[in-house]
Amino acid sequence: MSPSPMFVIRRSLLILVLVGLLGLGAELIAVGHWYAPGQLIPFIAIGGTVIVSVLYLTFERPWTTMFLRVVAVLLVLTGLLGALQHGRAESGLRAAGRADESGAATAANAKPMFGLAPASPSLLNGPAPLSAPLAMSGLGILLFLSLYGREQETRRAER
């Protein structure tokens, strides 16, 4: 018996979330995101989600589904907390003269591409960008959505 299309979609979304989280973790490692204990929170959230996801993929039971929903909500909350922390840290880092640490080319050595000016450091791409924590929240929402209606599908399959 072949798996239902919804089963394939759910698994695909879960694998997409895992790939996204591993990429996010690699980015955090690349930028050295461990200067303070609070900066380890995303690593813990990513590690916990990966462990629970592997459990879910291995033993798809009601308790693993519940744990996966819990870590999905925790991912969303971790991302929102990170966005708050990044928003607070941005002004302090700019005041300390670290506004040019965005990785964007400076105006002096930048070559415009397609006639567009280089991006100037902002809240989205400055020294404490909002993009990473908001990506974590987005992956948490996607993970939660991948489990939507799972119980109804299980009940229908049992009949």
PDB file of C-alpha atoms in Angstrom:
ATOM      1  CA  MET A   1       0.000   0.000   0.000  1.00  0.00           C
ATOM      2  CA  SER A   2       1.516   3.305  -1.041  1.00  0.00           C
ATOM      3  CA  PRO A   3       1.578   6.235   1.375  1.00  0.00           C
ATOM      4  CA  SER A   4      -1.130   8.849   1.056  1.00  0.00           C
ATOM      5  CA  PRO A   5      -0.305  12.180  -0.593  1.00  0.00           C
ATOM      6  CA  MET A   6      -0.780  13.948   2.758  1.00  0.00           C
ATOM      7  CA  PHE A   7       1.753  11.603   4.363  1.00  0.00           C
ATOM      8  CA  VAL A   8       4.295  12.491   1.677  1.00  0.00           C
ATOM      9  CA  ILE A   9       3.598  16.214   2.058  1.00  0.00           C
ATOM     10  CA  ARG A  10       3.953  16.029   5.861  1.00  0.00           C
ATOM     11  CA  ARG A  11       7.246  14.144   5.629  1.00  0.00           C
ATOM     12  CA  SER A  12       8.537  16.530   2.968  1.00  0.00           C
ATOM     13  CA  LEU A  13       7.697  19.559   5.122  1.00  0.00           C
ATOM     14  CA  LEU A  14       9.384  17.983   8.128  1.00  0.00           C
ATOM     15  CA  ILE A  15      12.519  17.253   6.115  1.00  0.00           C
ATOM     16  CA  LEU A  16      12.451  20.818   4.737  1.00  0.00           C
ATOM     17  CA  VAL A  17      12.293  22.145   8.312  1.00  0.00           C
ATOM     18  CA  LEU A  18      15.230  19.946   9.320  1.00  0.00           C
ATOM     19  CA  VAL A  19      17.330  21.139   6.376  1.00  0.00           C
ATOM     20  CA  GLY A  20      16.452  24.742   7.219  1.00  0.00           C
ATOM     21  CA  LEU A  21      17.376  24.288  10.872  1.00  0.00           C
ATOM     22  CA  LEU A  22      20.679  22.635  10.007  1.00  0.00           C
ATOM     23  CA  GLY A  23      21.438  25.538   7.655  1.00  0.00           C
ATOM     24  CA  LEU A  24      20.515  28.017  10.367  1.00  0.00           C
ATOM     25  CA  GLY A  25      22.757  26.171  12.819  1.00  0.00           C
ATOM     26  CA  ALA A  26      25.625  26.254  10.305  1.00  0.00           C
ATOM     27  CA  GLU A  27      25.145  30.008   9.907  1.00  0.00           C
ATOM     28  CA  LEU A  28      25.197  30.504  13.687  1.00  0.00           C
ATOM     29  CA  ILE A  29      28.423  28.509  13.893  1.00  0.00           C
ATOM     30  CA  ALA A  30      29.919  30.507  11.000  1.00  0.00           C
ATOM     31  CA  VAL A  31      29.282  33.825  12.762  1.00  0.00           C
ATOM     32  CA  GLY A  32      30.463  32.551  16.166  1.00  0.00           C
ATOM     33  CA  HIS A  33      27.126  32.944  17.920  1.00  0.00           C
ATOM     34  CA  TRP A  34      28.309  31.881  21.395  1.00  0.00           C
ATOM     35  CA  TYR A  35      29.700  34.954  23.177  1.00  0.00           C
ATOM     36  CA  ALA A  36      27.140  34.815  25.988  1.00  0.00           C
ATOM     37  CA  PRO A  37      25.031  32.028  27.516  1.00  0.00           C
ATOM     38  CA  GLY A  38      21.890  33.492  25.930  1.00  0.00           C
ATOM     39  CA  GLN A  39      23.403  33.028  22.490  1.00  0.00           C
ATOM     40  CA  LEU A  40      23.376  29.255  23.004  1.00  0.00           C
ATOM     41  CA  ILE A  41      19.566  29.158  23.148  1.00  0.00           C
ATOM     42  CA  PRO A  42      19.126  28.728  19.372  1.00  0.00           C
ATOM     43  CA  PHE A  43      21.613  25.830  19.368  1.00  0.00           C
ATOM     44  CA  ILE A  44      19.606  24.116  22.109  1.00  0.00           C
ATOM     45  CA  ALA A  45      16.331  24.725  20.233  1.00  0.00           C
ATOM     46  CA  ILE A  46      17.784  23.387  16.981  1.00  0.00           C
ATOM     47  CA  GLY A  47      19.314  20.328  18.687  1.00  0.00           C
ATOM     48  CA  GLY A  48      16.098  19.527  20.548  1.00  0.00           C
ATOM     49  CA  THR A  49      14.039  19.855  17.390  1.00  0.00           C
ATOM     50  CA  VAL A  50      16.384  17.601  15.424  1.00  0.00           C
ATOM     51  CA  ILE A  51      16.283  14.928  18.158  1.00  0.00           C
ATOM     52  CA  VAL A  52      12.486  15.007  18.470  1.00  0.00           C
ATOM     53  CA  SER A  53      12.089  15.023  14.672  1.00  0.00           C
ATOM     54  CA  VAL A  54      14.257  11.937  14.314  1.00  0.00           C
ATOM     55  CA  LEU A  55      12.180  10.253  17.039  1.00  0.00           C
ATOM     56  CA  TYR A  56       9.011  11.207  15.164  1.00  0.00           C
ATOM     57  CA  LEU A  57      10.355   9.927  11.850  1.00  0.00           C
ATOM     58  CA  THR A  58      11.472   6.668  13.503  1.00  0.00           C
ATOM     59  CA  PHE A  59       8.541   6.028  15.872  1.00  0.00           C
ATOM     60  CA  GLU A  60       5.472   7.867  14.668  1.00  0.00           C
ATOM     61  CA  ARG A  61       3.340   7.627  17.810  1.00  0.00           C
ATOM     62  CA  PRO A  62       0.933  10.056  19.514  1.00  0.00           C
ATOM     63  CA  TRP A  63       3.590  11.014  22.093  1.00  0.00           C
ATOM     64  CA  THR A  64       6.177  11.857  19.409  1.00  0.00           C
ATOM     65  CA  THR A  65       3.573  13.951  17.607  1.00  0.00           C
ATOM     66  CA  MET A  66       2.878  15.819  20.858  1.00  0.00           C
ATOM     67  CA  PHE A  67       6.608  16.388  21.479  1.00  0.00           C
ATOM     68  CA  LEU A  68       7.040  17.634  17.922  1.00  0.00           C
ATOM     69  CA  ARG A  69       4.200  20.115  18.420  1.00  0.00           C
ATOM     70  CA  VAL A  70       5.819  21.315  21.653  1.00  0.00           C
ATOM     71  CA  VAL A  71       9.193  21.886  19.996  1.00  0.00           C
ATOM     72  CA  ALA A  72       7.455  23.649  17.090  1.00  0.00           C
ATOM     73  CA  VAL A  73       5.930  26.128  19.541  1.00  0.00           C
ATOM     74  CA  LEU A  74       9.290  26.451  21.321  1.00  0.00           C
ATOM     75  CA  LEU A  75      10.974  27.226  17.987  1.00  0.00           C
ATOM     76  CA  VAL A  76       8.479  30.003  17.329  1.00  0.00           C
ATOM     77  CA  LEU A  77       8.968  31.429  20.835  1.00  0.00           C
ATOM     78  CA  THR A  78      12.767  31.107  20.611  1.00  0.00           C
ATOM     79  CA  GLY A  79      12.745  32.987  17.317  1.00  0.00           C
ATOM     80  CA  LEU A  80      10.561  35.759  18.727  1.00  0.00           C
ATOM     81  CA  LEU A  81      12.794  36.038  21.801  1.00  0.00           C
ATOM     82  CA  GLY A  82      15.828  36.187  19.512  1.00  0.00           C
ATOM     83  CA  ALA A  83      14.200  38.927  17.429  1.00  0.00           C
ATOM     84  CA  LEU A  84      13.615  40.953  20.606  1.00  0.00           C
ATOM     85  CA  GLN A  85      17.219  40.424  21.712  1.00  0.00           C
ATOM     86  CA  HIS A  86      18.565  41.327  18.280  1.00  0.00           C
ATOM     87  CA  GLY A  87      16.408  44.450  18.168  1.00  0.00           C
ATOM     88  CA  ARG A  88      17.778  45.564  21.545  1.00  0.00           C
ATOM     89  CA  ALA A  89      21.382  44.716  20.669  1.00  0.00           C
ATOM     90  CA  GLU A  90      21.344  46.475  17.290  1.00  0.00           C
ATOM     91  CA  SER A  91      21.438  50.022  18.656  1.00  0.00           C
ATOM     92  CA  GLY A  92      24.151  49.127  21.176  1.00  0.00           C
ATOM     93  CA  LEU A  93      26.324  47.548  18.505  1.00  0.00           C
ATOM     94  CA  ARG A  94      25.884  50.545  16.225  1.00  0.00           C
ATOM     95  CA  ALA A  95      26.815  52.894  19.071  1.00  0.00           C
ATOM     96  CA  ALA A  96      29.942  50.808  19.677  1.00  0.00           C
ATOM     97  CA  GLY A  97      31.004  51.379  16.063  1.00  0.00           C
ATOM     98  CA  ARG A  98      30.112  47.893  14.820  1.00  0.00           C
ATOM     99  CA  ALA A  99      27.477  48.931  12.295  1.00  0.00           C
ATOM    100  CA  ASP A 100      29.644  47.885   9.349  1.00  0.00           C
ATOM    101  CA  GLU A 101      29.802  44.222  10.430  1.00  0.00           C
ATOM    102  CA  SER A 102      26.832  43.261   8.332  1.00  0.00           C
ATOM    103  CA  GLY A 103      28.858  41.560   5.654  1.00  0.00           C
ATOM    104  CA  ALA A 104      27.497  44.019   3.109  1.00  0.00           C
ATOM    105  CA  ALA A 105      30.063  45.711   0.916  1.00  0.00           C
ATOM    106  CA  THR A 106      31.010  49.225   1.936  1.00  0.00           C
ATOM    107  CA  ALA A 107      30.173  52.037  -0.451  1.00  0.00           C
ATOM    108  CA  ALA A 108      33.869  52.723  -1.100  1.00  0.00           C
ATOM    109  CA  ASN A 109      34.659  49.329  -2.632  1.00  0.00           C
ATOM    110  CA  ALA A 110      31.227  48.235  -3.802  1.00  0.00           C
ATOM    111  CA  LYS A 111      30.410  47.709  -7.435  1.00  0.00           C
ATOM    112  CA  PRO A 112      26.728  48.196  -8.199  1.00  0.00           C
ATOM    113  CA  MET A 113      25.014  45.159  -9.630  1.00  0.00           C
ATOM    114  CA  PHE A 114      22.169  45.713 -12.057  1.00  0.00           C
ATOM    115  CA  GLY A 115      22.369  49.422 -11.219  1.00  0.00           C
ATOM    116  CA  LEU A 116      21.399  48.834  -7.573  1.00  0.00           C
ATOM    117  CA  ALA A 117      23.272  50.533  -4.768  1.00  0.00           C
ATOM    118  CA  PRO A 118      24.834  48.298  -2.090  1.00  0.00           C
ATOM    119  CA  ALA A 119      22.702  47.678   0.954  1.00  0.00           C
ATOM    120  CA  SER A 120      23.442  49.858   3.926  1.00  0.00           C
ATOM    121  CA  PRO A 121      23.426  48.205   7.355  1.00  0.00           C
ATOM    122  CA  SER A 122      19.938  48.105   8.828  1.00  0.00           C
ATOM    123  CA  LEU A 123      17.920  46.155  11.354  1.00  0.00           C
ATOM    124  CA  LEU A 124      17.558  43.351   8.799  1.00  0.00           C
ATOM    125  CA  ASN A 125      21.217  43.024   7.816  1.00  0.00           C
ATOM    126  CA  GLY A 126      23.206  44.882  10.483  1.00  0.00           C
ATOM    127  CA  PRO A 127      25.424  43.423  13.197  1.00  0.00           C
ATOM    128  CA  ALA A 128      22.407  41.829  14.936  1.00  0.00           C
ATOM    129  CA  PRO A 129      20.046  40.975  12.049  1.00  0.00           C
ATOM    130  CA  LEU A 130      16.439  40.029  12.586  1.00  0.00           C
ATOM    131  CA  SER A 131      16.484  37.570   9.695  1.00  0.00           C
ATOM    132  CA  ALA A 132      17.963  34.588  11.593  1.00  0.00           C
ATOM    133  CA  PRO A 133      15.606  34.564  14.590  1.00  0.00           C
ATOM    134  CA  LEU A 134      12.605  35.254  12.378  1.00  0.00           C
ATOM    135  CA  ALA A 135      13.684  32.379  10.115  1.00  0.00           C
ATOM    136  CA  MET A 136      13.663  30.137  13.190  1.00  0.00           C
ATOM    137  CA  SER A 137      10.120  31.264  14.011  1.00  0.00           C
ATOM    138  CA  GLY A 138       9.069  30.620  10.422  1.00  0.00           C
ATOM    139  CA  LEU A 139      10.517  27.115  10.537  1.00  0.00           C
ATOM    140  CA  GLY A 140       8.619  26.497  13.785  1.00  0.00           C
ATOM    141  CA  ILE A 141       5.378  27.568  12.133  1.00  0.00           C
ATOM    142  CA  LEU A 142       6.110  25.336   9.133  1.00  0.00           C
ATOM    143  CA  LEU A 143       6.824  22.425  11.481  1.00  0.00           C
ATOM    144  CA  PHE A 144       3.561  23.012  13.323  1.00  0.00           C
ATOM    145  CA  LEU A 145       1.668  23.179  10.017  1.00  0.00           C
ATOM    146  CA  SER A 146       3.246  19.906   8.885  1.00  0.00           C
ATOM    147  CA  LEU A 147       1.406  18.220  11.768  1.00  0.00           C
ATOM    148  CA  TYR A 148      -1.952  19.896  11.136  1.00  0.00           C
ATOM    149  CA  GLY A 149      -4.773  17.371  11.075  1.00  0.00           C
ATOM    150  CA  ARG A 150      -2.454  14.438  11.799  1.00  0.00           C
ATOM    151  CA  GLU A 151      -4.836  12.819  14.306  1.00  0.00           C
ATOM    152  CA  GLN A 152      -7.769  12.860  11.879  1.00  0.00           C
ATOM    153  CA  GLU A 153      -5.634  11.189   9.217  1.00  0.00           C
ATOM    154  CA  THR A 154      -4.543   8.489  11.703  1.00  0.00           C
ATOM    155  CA  ARG A 155      -8.157   7.810  12.738  1.00  0.00           C
ATOM    156  CA  ARG A 156      -9.237   7.472   9.090  1.00  0.00           C
ATOM    157  CA  ALA A 157      -6.386   5.057   8.377  1.00  0.00           C
ATOM    158  CA  GLU A 158      -7.355   2.874  11.367  1.00  0.00           C
ATOM    159  CA  ARG A 159     -10.942   2.417  10.106  1.00  0.00           C
TER     160      ARG A 159
END
